[in-house]
Structures are given as C-alpha cells and as structure tokens.
Coordinates of C-alpha atoms in Angstrom, one line a residue:
X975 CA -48.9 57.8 -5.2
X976 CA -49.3 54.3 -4.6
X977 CA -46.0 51.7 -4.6
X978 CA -47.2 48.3 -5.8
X979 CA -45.8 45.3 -4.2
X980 CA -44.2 42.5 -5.9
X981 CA -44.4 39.0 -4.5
X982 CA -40.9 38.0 -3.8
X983 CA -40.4 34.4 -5.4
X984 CA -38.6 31.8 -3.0
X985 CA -35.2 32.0 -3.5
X986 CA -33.6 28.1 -4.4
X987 CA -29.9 27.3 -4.5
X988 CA -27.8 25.7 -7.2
X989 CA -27.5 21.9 -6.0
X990 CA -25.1 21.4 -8.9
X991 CA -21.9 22.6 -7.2
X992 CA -22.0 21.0 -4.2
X993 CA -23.6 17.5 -5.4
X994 CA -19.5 17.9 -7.6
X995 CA -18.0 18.7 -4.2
X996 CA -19.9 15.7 -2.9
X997 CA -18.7 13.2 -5.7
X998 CA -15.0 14.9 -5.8
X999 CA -14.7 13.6 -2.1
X1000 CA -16.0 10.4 -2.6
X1001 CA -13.2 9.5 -5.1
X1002 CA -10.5 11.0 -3.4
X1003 CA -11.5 8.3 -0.1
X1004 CA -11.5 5.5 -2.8
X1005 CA -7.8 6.5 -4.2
X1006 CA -6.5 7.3 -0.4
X1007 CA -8.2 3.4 0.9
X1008 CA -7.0 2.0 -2.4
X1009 CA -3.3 3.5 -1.2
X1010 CA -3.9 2.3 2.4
X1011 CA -4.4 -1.2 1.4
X1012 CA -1.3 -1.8 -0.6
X1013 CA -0.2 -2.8 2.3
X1014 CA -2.3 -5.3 3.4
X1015 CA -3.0 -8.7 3.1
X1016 CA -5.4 -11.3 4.5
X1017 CA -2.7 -14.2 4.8
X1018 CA -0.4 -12.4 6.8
X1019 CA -0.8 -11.4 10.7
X1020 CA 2.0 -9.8 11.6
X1021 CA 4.1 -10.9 15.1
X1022 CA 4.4 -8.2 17.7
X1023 CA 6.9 -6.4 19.4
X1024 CA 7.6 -3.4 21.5
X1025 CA 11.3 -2.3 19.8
X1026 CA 9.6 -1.3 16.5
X1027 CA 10.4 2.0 15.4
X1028 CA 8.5 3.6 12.3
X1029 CA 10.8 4.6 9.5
X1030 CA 12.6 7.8 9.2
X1031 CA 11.8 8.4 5.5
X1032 CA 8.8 7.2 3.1
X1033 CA 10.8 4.4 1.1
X1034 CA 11.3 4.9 -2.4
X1035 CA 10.4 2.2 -4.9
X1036 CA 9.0 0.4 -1.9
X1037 CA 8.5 -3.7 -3.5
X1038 CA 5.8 -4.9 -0.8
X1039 CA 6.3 -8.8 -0.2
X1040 CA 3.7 -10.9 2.3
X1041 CA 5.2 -14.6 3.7
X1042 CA 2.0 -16.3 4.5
X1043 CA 2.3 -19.0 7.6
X1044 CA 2.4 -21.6 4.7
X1045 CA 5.4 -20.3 3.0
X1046 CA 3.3 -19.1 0.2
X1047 CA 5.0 -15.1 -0.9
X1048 CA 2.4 -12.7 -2.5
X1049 CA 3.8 -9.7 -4.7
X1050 CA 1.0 -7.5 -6.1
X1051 CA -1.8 -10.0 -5.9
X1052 CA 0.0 -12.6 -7.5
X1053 CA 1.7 -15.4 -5.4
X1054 CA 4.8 -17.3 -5.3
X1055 CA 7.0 -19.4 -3.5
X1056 CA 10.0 -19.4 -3.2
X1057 CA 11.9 -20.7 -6.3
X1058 CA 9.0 -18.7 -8.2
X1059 CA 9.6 -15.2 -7.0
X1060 CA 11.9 -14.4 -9.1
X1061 CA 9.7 -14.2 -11.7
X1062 CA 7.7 -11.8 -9.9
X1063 CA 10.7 -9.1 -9.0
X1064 CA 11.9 -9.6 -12.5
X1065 CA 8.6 -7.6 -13.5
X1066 CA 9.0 -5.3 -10.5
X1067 CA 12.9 -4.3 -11.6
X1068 CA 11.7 -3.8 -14.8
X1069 CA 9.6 -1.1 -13.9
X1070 CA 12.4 0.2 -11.7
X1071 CA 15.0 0.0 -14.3
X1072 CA 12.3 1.6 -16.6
X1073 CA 12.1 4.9 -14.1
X1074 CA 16.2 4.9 -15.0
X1075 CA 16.8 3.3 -10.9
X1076 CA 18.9 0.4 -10.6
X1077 CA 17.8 -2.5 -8.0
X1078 CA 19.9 -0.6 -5.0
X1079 CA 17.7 1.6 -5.1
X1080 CA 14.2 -0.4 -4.4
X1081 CA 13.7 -1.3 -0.8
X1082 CA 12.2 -4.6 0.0
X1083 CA 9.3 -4.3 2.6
X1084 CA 8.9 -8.1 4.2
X1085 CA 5.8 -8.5 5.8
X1086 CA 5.8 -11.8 7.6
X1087 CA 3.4 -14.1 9.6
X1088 CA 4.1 -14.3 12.8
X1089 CA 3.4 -18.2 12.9
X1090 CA 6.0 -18.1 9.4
X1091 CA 9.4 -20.2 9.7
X1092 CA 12.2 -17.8 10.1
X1093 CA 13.9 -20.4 7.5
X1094 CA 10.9 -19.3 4.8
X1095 CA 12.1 -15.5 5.5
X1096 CA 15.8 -16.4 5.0
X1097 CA 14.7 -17.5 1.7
X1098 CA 12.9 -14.8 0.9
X1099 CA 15.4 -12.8 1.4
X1100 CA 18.1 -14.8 -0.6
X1101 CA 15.9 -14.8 -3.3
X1102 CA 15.9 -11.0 -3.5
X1103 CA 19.9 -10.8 -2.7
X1104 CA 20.4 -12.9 -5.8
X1105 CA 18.1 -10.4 -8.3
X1106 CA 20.9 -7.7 -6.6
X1107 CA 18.3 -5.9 -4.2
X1108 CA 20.0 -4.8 -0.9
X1109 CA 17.8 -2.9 1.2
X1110 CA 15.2 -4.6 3.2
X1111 CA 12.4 -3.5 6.0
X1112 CA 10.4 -6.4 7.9
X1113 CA 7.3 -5.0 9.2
X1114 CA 5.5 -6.0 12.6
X1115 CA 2.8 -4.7 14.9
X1116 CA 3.7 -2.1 17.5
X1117 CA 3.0 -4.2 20.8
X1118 CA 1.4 -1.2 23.2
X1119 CA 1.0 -3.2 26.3

C-alpha cells in the first residue's frame, strides 16, 4: 500500500505577542527617564566635591528645589524667587498634609549652582524654615579626581 505525502505548509509565528512585549518595554523606559529627570534641571550645574556621601535611605516626600546662578528657585517646573516660594511649598504641603504627613516629615532636596551666592541658599532655606519644614539635603557632584 502506498502512503501519500502531504506537503508540509511553512510554519509562521504569532508576531502579536512579542510586538506587546516590545511596546510594554518601551513605556516602562519612558516612566523610569520620566522618574530620572525629576531631578534635573538645565539652570542648575551643580559644584563639586570629594566628601559627598550618597544618602542612607530613599527620602520620603522628597520637595526637589533648583537655585539657578541668578537666584531664580524652580519647584516642579514653575519658578520663584525668593519672597515667591512660598507660594509654591504651600501647594507642595498640601499634598503632604493631604497624604495625612505633617511638614517634618517632607525633606527638602536643595540643588544649587555652583556659581549661586551662598546668601541666595540661606534664603532658600529660611523660606522653607518659616512654612515649618526641617529636614534639608543639598546635592552636589561627586568630584572623582
């Protein structure tokens, strides 16, 4: 008896899953560079130093404050100066106060020019003393020479 043979058809693989994979990674590197840019700004170049030390523990209710060269403070794309910024923390211990917190428990992140009067971070910091925040980080670039 004779077997007839079939031709075998080419077998093709579903795109569909990994074209999702594909697109699933894509917007988890926008949310991640989103996240690493909180931190950044364009006004500020921050001084050196060799003693910086990189903190112990992620800071919780973090408030992010650049002090350009000018004097000019920028708080979540808005900017200030000085006598303004209240205005701007105001709307950040809201949010705080909203989570049930109280402003002790926000830490202030001061990222200052290096070219930036010490006077004009003084200020800064004054300012925030006066809405009742008490913990404060200044941030600077580790100096690896």
């Amino acid at each position: 008896m004779r077997v007839k043979r079939k031709a075998v058809d080419m077998a093709e693989g579903d795109m569909t899953p990994m074209i999702d994979m594909t697109f699933q990674l894509i917007a988890f590197f926008m949310v991640l560079i989103n996240f690493a840019q909180t931190e950044a700004n364009d006004h500020v170049v921050l001084p050196n130093s060799k003693l910086v030390k990189p903190p112990e523990a992620p800071l919780v209710f973090p408030i992010v404050l650049h002090v350009a060269a000018d004097g000019r403070v920028y708080l979540g794309g808005d900017d200030y100066t000085a006598e303004t910024l209240r205005i701007g923390l105001d709307r950040e211990l809201a949010v705080i106060r909203g989570e049930g917190k109280s402003p002790g428990d926000a830490n202030v992140v001061i990222r200052g020019h290096k070219d930036c009067a010490a006077g004009e971070i003084q200020e800064v910091v004054r300012v925030c003393q006066d809405s009742k925040l008490v913990n404060f980080a200044l941030r600077v670039k580790e100096d690896r020479s």
